mmCIF file of C-alpha atoms and ligand atoms in Angstrom:
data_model
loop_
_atom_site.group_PDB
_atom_site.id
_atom_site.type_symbol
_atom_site.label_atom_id
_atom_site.label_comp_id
_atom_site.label_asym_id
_atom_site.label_seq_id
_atom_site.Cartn_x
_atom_site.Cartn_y
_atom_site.Cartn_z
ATOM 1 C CA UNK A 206 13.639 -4.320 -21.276
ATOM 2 C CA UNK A 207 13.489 -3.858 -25.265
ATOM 3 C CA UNK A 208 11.506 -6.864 -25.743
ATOM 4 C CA UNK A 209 9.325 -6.614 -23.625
ATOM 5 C CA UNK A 210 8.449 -2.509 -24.330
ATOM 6 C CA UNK A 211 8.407 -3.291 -27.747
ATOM 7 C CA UNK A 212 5.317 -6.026 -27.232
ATOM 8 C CA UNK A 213 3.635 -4.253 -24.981
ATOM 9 C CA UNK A 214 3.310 -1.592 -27.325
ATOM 10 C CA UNK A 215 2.689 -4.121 -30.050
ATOM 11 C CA UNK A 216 -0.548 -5.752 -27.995
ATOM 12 C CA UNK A 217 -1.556 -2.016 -27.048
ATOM 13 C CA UNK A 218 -1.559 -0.624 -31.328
ATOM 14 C CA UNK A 219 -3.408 -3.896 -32.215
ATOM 15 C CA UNK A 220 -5.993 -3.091 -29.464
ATOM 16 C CA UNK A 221 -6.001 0.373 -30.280
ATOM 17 C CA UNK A 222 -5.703 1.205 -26.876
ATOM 18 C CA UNK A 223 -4.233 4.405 -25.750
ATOM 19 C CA UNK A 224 -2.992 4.611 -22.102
ATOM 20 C CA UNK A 225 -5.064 6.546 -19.484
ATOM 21 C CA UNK A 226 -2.960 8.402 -17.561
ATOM 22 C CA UNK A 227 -5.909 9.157 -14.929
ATOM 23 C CA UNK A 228 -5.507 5.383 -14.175
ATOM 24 C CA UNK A 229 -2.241 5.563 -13.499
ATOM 25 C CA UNK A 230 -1.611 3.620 -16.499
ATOM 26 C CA UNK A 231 2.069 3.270 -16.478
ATOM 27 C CA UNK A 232 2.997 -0.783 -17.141
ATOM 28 C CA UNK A 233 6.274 -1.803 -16.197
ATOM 29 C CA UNK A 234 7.811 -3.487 -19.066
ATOM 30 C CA UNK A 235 11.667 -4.462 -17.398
ATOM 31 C CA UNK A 236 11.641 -8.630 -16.552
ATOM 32 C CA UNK A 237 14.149 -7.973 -14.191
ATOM 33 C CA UNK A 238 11.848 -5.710 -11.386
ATOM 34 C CA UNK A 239 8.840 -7.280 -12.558
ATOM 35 C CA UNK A 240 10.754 -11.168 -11.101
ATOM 36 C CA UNK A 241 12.077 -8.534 -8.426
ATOM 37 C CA UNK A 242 8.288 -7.728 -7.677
ATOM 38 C CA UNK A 243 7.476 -11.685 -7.428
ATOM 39 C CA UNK A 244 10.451 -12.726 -5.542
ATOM 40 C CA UNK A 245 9.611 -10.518 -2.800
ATOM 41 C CA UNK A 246 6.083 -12.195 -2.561
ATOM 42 C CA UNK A 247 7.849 -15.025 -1.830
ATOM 43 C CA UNK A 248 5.491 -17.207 -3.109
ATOM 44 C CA UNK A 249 4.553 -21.013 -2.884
ATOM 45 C CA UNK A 250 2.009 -23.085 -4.652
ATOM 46 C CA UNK A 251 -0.492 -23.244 -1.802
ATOM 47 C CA UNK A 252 -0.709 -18.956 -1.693
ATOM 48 C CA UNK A 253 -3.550 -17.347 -3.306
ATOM 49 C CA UNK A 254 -2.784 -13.364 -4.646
ATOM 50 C CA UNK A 255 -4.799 -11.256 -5.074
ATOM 51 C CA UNK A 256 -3.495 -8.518 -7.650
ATOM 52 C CA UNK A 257 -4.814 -4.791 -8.105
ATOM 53 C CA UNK A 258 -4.634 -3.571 -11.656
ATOM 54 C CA UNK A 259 -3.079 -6.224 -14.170
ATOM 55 C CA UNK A 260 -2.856 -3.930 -16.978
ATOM 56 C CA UNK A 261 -2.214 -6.081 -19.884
ATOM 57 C CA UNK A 262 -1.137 -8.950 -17.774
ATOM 58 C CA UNK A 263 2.898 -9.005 -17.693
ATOM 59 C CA UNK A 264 3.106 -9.247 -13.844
ATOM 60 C CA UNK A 265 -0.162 -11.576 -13.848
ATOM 61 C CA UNK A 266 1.834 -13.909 -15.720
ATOM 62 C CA UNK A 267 4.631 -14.287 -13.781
ATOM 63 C CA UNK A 268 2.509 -14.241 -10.486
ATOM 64 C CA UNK A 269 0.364 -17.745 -12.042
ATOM 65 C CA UNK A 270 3.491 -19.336 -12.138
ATOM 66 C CA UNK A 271 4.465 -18.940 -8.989
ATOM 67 C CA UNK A 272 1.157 -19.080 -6.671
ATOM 68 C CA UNK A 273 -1.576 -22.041 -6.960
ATOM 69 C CA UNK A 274 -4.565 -19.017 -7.979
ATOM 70 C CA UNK A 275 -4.619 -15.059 -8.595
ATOM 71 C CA UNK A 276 -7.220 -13.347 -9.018
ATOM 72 C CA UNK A 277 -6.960 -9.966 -10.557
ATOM 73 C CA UNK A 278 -9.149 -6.953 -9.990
ATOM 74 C CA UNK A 279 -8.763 -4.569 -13.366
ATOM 75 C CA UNK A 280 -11.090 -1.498 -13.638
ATOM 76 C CA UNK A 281 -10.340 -0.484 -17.125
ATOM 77 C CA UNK A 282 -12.701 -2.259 -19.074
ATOM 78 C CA UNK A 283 -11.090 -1.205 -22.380
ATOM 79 C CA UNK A 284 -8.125 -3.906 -21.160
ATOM 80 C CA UNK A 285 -10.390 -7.395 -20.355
ATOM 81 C CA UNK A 286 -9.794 -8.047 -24.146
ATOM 82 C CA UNK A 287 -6.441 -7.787 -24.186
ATOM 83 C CA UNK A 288 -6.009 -9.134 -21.014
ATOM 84 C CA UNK A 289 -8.362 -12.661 -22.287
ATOM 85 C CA UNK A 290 -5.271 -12.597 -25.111
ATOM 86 C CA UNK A 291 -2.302 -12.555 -22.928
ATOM 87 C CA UNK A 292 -3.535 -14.677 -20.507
ATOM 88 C CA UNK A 293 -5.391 -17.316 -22.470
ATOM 89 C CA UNK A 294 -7.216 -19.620 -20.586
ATOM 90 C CA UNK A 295 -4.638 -19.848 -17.857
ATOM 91 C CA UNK A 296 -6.831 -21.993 -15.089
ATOM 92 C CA UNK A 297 -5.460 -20.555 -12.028
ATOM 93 C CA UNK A 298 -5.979 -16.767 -13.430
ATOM 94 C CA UNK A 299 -9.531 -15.125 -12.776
ATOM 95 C CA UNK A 300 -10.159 -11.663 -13.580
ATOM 96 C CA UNK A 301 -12.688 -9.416 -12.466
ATOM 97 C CA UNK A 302 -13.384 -6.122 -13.395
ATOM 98 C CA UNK A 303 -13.782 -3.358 -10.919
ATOM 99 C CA UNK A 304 -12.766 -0.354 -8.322
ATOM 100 C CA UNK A 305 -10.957 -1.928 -5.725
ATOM 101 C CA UNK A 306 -11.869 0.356 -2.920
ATOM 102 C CA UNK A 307 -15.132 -0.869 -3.440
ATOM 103 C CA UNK A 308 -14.531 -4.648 -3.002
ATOM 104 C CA UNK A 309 -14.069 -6.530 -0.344
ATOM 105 C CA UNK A 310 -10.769 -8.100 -0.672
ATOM 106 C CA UNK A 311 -11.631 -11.455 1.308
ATOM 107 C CA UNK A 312 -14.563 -11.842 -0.407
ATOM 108 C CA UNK A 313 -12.942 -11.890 -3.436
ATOM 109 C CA UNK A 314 -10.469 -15.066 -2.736
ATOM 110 C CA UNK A 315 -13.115 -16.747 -0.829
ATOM 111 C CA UNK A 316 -12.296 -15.502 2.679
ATOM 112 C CA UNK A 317 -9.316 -17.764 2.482
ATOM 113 C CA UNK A 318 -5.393 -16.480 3.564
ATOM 114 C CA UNK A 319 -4.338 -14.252 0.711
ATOM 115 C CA UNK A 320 -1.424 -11.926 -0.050
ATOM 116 C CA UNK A 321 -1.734 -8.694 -2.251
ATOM 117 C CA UNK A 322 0.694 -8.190 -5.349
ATOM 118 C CA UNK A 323 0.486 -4.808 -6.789
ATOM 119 C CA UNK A 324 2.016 -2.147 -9.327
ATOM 120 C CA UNK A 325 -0.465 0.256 -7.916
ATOM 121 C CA UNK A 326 -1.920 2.921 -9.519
ATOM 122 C CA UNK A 327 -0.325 5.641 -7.328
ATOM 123 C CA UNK A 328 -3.556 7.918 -7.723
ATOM 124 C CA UNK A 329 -5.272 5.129 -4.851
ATOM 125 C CA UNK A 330 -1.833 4.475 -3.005
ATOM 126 C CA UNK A 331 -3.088 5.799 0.385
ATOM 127 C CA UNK A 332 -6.573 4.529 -0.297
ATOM 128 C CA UNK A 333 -5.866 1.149 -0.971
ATOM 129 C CA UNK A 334 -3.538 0.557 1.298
ATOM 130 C CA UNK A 335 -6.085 1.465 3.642
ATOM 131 C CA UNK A 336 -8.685 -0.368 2.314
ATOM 132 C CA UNK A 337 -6.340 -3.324 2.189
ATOM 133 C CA UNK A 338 -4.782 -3.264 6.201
ATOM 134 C CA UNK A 339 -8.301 -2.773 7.493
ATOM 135 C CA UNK A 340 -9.926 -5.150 5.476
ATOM 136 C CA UNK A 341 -12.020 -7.602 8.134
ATOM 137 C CA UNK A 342 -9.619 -10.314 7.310
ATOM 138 C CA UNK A 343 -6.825 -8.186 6.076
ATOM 139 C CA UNK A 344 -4.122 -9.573 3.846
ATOM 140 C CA UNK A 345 -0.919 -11.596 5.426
ATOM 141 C CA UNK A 346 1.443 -10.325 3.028
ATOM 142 C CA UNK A 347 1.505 -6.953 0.400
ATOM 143 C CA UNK A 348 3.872 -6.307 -2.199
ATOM 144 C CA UNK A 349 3.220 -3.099 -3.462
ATOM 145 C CA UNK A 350 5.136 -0.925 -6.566
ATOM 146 C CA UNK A 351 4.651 2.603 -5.338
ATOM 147 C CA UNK A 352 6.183 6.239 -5.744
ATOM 148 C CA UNK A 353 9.366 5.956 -4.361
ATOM 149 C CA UNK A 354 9.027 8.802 -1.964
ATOM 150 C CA UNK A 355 5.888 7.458 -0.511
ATOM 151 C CA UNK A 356 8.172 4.394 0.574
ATOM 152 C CA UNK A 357 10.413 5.982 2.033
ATOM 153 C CA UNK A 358 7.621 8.215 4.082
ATOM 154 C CA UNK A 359 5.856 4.328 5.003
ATOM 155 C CA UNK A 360 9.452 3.081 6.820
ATOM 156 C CA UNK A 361 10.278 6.130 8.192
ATOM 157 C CA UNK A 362 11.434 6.341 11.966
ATOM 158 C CA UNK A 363 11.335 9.047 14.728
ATOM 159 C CA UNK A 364 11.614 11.936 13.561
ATOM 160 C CA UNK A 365 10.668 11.360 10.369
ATOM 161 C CA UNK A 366 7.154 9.968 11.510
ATOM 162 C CA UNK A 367 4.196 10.847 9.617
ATOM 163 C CA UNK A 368 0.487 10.161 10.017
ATOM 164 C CA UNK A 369 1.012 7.627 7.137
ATOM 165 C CA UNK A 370 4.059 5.897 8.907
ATOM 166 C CA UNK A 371 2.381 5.359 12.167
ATOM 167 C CA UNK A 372 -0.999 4.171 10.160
ATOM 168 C CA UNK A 373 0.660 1.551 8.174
ATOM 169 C CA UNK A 374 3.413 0.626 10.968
ATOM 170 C CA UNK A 375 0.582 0.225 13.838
ATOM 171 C CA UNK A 376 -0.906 -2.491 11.251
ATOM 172 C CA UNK A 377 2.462 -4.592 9.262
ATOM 173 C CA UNK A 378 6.235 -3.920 9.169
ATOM 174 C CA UNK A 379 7.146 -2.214 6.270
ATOM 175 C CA UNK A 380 10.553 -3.247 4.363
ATOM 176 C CA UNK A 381 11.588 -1.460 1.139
ATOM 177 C CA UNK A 382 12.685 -3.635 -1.004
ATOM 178 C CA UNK A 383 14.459 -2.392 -3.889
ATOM 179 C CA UNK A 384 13.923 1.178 -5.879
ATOM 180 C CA UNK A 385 12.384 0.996 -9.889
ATOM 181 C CA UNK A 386 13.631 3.688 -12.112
ATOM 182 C CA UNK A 387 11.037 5.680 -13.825
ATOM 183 C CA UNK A 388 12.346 4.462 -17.127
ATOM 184 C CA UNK A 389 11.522 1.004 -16.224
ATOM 185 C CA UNK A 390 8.145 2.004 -16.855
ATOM 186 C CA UNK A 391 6.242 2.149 -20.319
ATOM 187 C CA UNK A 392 5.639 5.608 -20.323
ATOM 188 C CA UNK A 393 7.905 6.654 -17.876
ATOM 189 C CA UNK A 394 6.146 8.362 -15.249
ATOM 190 C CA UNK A 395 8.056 11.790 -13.812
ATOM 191 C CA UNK A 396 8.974 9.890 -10.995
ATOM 192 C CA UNK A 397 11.025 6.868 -9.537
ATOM 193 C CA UNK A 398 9.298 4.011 -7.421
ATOM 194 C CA UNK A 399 10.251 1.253 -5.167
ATOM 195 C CA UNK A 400 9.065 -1.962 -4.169
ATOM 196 C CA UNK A 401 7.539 -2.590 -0.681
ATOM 197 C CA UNK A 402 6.593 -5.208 1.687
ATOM 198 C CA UNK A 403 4.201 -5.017 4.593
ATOM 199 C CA UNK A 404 4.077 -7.908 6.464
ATOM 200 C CA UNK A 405 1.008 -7.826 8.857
ATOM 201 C CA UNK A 406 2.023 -8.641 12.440
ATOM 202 C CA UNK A 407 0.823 -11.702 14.306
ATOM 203 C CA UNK A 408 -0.096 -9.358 17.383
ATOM 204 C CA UNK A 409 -0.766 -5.509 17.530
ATOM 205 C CA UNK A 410 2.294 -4.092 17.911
ATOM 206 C CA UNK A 411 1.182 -1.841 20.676
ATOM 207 C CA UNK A 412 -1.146 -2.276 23.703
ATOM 208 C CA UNK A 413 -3.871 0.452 22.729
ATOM 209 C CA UNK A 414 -7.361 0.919 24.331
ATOM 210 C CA UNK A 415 -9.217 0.253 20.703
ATOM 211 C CA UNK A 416 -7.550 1.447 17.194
ATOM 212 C CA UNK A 417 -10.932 4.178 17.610
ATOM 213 C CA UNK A 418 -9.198 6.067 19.796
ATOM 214 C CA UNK A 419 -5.324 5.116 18.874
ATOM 215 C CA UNK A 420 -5.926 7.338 15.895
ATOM 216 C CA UNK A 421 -8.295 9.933 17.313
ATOM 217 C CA UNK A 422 -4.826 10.977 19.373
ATOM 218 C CA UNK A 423 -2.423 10.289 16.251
ATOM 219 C CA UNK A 424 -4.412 12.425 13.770
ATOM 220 C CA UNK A 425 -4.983 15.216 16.130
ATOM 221 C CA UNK A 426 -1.278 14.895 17.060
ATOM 222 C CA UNK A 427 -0.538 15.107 13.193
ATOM 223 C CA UNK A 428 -3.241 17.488 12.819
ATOM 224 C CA UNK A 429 -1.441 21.211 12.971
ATOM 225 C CA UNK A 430 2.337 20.346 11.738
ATOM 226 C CA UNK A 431 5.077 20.800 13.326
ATOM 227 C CA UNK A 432 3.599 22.106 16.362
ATOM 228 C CA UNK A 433 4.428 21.018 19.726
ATOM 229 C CA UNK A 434 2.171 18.359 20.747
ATOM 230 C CA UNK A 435 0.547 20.165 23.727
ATOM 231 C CA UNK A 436 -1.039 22.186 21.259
ATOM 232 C CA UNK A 437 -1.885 19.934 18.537
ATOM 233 C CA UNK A 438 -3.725 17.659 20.946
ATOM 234 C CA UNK A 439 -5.082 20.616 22.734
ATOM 235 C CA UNK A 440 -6.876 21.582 19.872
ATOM 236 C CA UNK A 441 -7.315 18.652 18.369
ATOM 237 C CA UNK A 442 -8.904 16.095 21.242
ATOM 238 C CA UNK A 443 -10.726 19.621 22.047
ATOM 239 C CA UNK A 444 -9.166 19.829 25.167
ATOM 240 C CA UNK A 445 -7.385 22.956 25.546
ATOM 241 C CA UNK A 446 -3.717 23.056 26.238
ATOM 242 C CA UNK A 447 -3.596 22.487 30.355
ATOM 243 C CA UNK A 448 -5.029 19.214 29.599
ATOM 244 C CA UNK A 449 -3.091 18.491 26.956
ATOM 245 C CA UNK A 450 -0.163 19.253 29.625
ATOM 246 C CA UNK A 451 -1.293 16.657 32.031
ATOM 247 C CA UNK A 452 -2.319 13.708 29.535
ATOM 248 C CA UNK A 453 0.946 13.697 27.989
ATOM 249 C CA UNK A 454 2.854 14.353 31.980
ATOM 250 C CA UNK A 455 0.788 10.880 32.300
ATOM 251 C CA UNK A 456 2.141 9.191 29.354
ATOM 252 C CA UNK A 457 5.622 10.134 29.953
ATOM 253 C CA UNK A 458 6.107 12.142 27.254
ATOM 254 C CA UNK A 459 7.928 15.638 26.835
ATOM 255 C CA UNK A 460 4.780 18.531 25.812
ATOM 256 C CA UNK A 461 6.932 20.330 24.049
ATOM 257 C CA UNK A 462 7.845 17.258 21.969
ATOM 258 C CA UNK A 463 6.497 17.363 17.762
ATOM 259 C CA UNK A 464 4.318 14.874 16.368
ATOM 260 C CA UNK A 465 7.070 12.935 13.960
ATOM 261 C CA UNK A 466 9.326 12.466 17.013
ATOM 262 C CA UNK A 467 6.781 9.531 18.592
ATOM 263 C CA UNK A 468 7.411 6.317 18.646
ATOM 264 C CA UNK A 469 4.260 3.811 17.775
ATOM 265 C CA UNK A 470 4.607 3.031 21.602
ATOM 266 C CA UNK A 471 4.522 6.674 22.915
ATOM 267 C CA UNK A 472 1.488 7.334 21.184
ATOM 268 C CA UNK A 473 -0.428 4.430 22.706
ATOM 269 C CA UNK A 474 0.483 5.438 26.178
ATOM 270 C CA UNK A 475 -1.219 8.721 25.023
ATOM 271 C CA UNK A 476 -4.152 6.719 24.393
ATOM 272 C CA UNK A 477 -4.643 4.983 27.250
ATOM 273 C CA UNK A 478 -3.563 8.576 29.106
ATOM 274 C CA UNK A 479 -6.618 9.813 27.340
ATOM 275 C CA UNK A 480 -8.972 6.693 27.933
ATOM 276 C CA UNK A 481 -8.034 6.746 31.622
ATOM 277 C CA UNK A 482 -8.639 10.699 31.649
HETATM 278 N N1 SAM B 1537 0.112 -4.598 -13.437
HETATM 279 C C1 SAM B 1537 0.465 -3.856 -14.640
HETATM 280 C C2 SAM B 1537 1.969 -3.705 -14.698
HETATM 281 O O1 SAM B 1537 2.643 -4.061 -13.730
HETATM 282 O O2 SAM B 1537 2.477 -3.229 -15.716
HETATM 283 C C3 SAM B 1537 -0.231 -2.489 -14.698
HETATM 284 C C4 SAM B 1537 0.035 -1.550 -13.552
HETATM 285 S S1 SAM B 1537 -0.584 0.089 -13.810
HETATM 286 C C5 SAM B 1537 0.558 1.020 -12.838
HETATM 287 C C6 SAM B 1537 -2.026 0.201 -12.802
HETATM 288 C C7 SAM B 1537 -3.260 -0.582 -13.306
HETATM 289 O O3 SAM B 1537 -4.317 -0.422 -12.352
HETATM 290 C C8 SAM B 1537 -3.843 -0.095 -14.616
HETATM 291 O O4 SAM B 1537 -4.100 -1.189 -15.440
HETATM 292 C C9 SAM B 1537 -5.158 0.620 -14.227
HETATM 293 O O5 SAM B 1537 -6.145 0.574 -15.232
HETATM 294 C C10 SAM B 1537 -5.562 -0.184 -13.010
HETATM 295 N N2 SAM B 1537 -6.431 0.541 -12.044
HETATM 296 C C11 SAM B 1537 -6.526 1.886 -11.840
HETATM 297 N N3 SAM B 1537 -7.372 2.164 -10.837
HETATM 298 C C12 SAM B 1537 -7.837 0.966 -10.377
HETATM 299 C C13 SAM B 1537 -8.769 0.589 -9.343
HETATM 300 N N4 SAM B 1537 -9.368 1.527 -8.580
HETATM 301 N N5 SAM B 1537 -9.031 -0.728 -9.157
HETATM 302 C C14 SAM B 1537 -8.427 -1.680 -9.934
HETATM 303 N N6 SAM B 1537 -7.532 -1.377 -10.922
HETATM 304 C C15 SAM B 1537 -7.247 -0.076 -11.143
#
């Protein structure tokens, strides 16, 4: 961890570049999580990774060695320079400078298979993984470095569900991999993070009349917390609580039951309750 602090902030002074902390700039300077980070990509010669945010390059690096091409999207201009030093003219490294959300991730490995490798910046966490799982052709594999709590919230079971759970669980199953302490991290930021790994399923993992309306129901379920569902989705399908009664008697499941308690399954037979209303 020394080493590796110590020439990060050697390549930062000789840039003169001072960390923006809007951009979540906090690089992760410990070898050990950073090969934890690859490992968990599990990655072969023939994969092509797409990485958000290289920073100065440390877990670009290590990523090139491992896959046959990554390409890495950086929107901090201020770090191309330093980022043209570290990584030389690496041949299998291509780095383009931009906002994420506002690329289209396929497009930018050629509409071929890709996975996603990631210290995010946690200010875009939801966002991009978002933007990522309902891409058009939407990533097979993500690795992602993210506040620690937010993992937890992503693999969370009934009833510890949350609008975020159900989101990323209806499109990959989540795995947490292994937890990073905050100190790992040049600066440290106030909080611990973990690794994660959504792998995106082969088939939905419910039968739902179109995602549309999957989520229409989840977010209005999610919508007024810790209510009991037959008023959440009363109010928020806009059909008043009688009908909320009988749309949830025809999915089999309990009114009086709260949003987190649903499984993935549960709330698709709401769904198709609702469709079929
Ligand atoms: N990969 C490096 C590491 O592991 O040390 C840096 C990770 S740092 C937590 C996040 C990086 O994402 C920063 O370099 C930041 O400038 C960049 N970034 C912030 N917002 C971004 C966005 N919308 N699109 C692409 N990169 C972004």
């Amino acid at each position: 961890m020394g080493n590796e602090a110590l020439r990060l902030g050697e390549v930062l002074r000789r840039h003169d570049l001072h960390l923006k902390k809007g951009l979540g700039q906090n690089f992760l300077a410990d070898p050990v999580h950073l090969d934890r980070i690859v490992a968990a990509a599990d990655l072969a010669p023939e994969d092509i990774v797409l990485e958000i945010g290289p920073g100065v390059g440390t877990l670009t690096q290590r990523l090139a060695q491992q896959a046959g091409r990554v390409v890495a999207v950086e929107l901090d201009a201020a770090l191309l320079p330093v980022l043209a030093e570290t990584l030389g003219d690496s041949p299998n490294i291509k780095v383009i400078q931009g906002d994420i959300l506002q690329l289209d991730p396929a497009s930018l490995t050629n509409e071929d298979p890709y996975k996603v490798v990631a210290n995010l910046p946690y200010y875009i966490t939801s966002a991009a993984i978002r933007h990522l799982l309902t891409a058009d052709l939407p990533p097979e594999l993500v690795v992602l470095t993210i506040q620690r709590e937010v993992a937890q919230r992503i693999v969370a079971h009934p009833p510890g569900m949350s609008l975020l759970a159900v989101s990323v669980q209806f499109y990959a199953e989540p795995k947490l991999i292994a937890r990073i302490p905050a100190g790992a991290f040049y600066p440290p930021p106030k909080v611990d993070s973990a690794i994660i790994r959504l792998r995106k399923w082969a088939t939905p993992p419910v039968d739902v009349p179109s995602e549309d309306l999957f989520f229409e129901v989840v977010r209005a379920g999610f919508g007024q917390r810790r209510k009991q569902l037959r008023n959440s989705l009363g109010s928020g399908l806009g059909i008043g609580s009688a009908a909320s009664d009988r749309l949830l008697a025809a999915a089999g499941v309990e009114s009086t039951r709260r949003a987190e308690t649903l499984t993935l399954e549960e709330w698709a037979a709401i769904a198709r309750a609702f469709q079929d209303a």
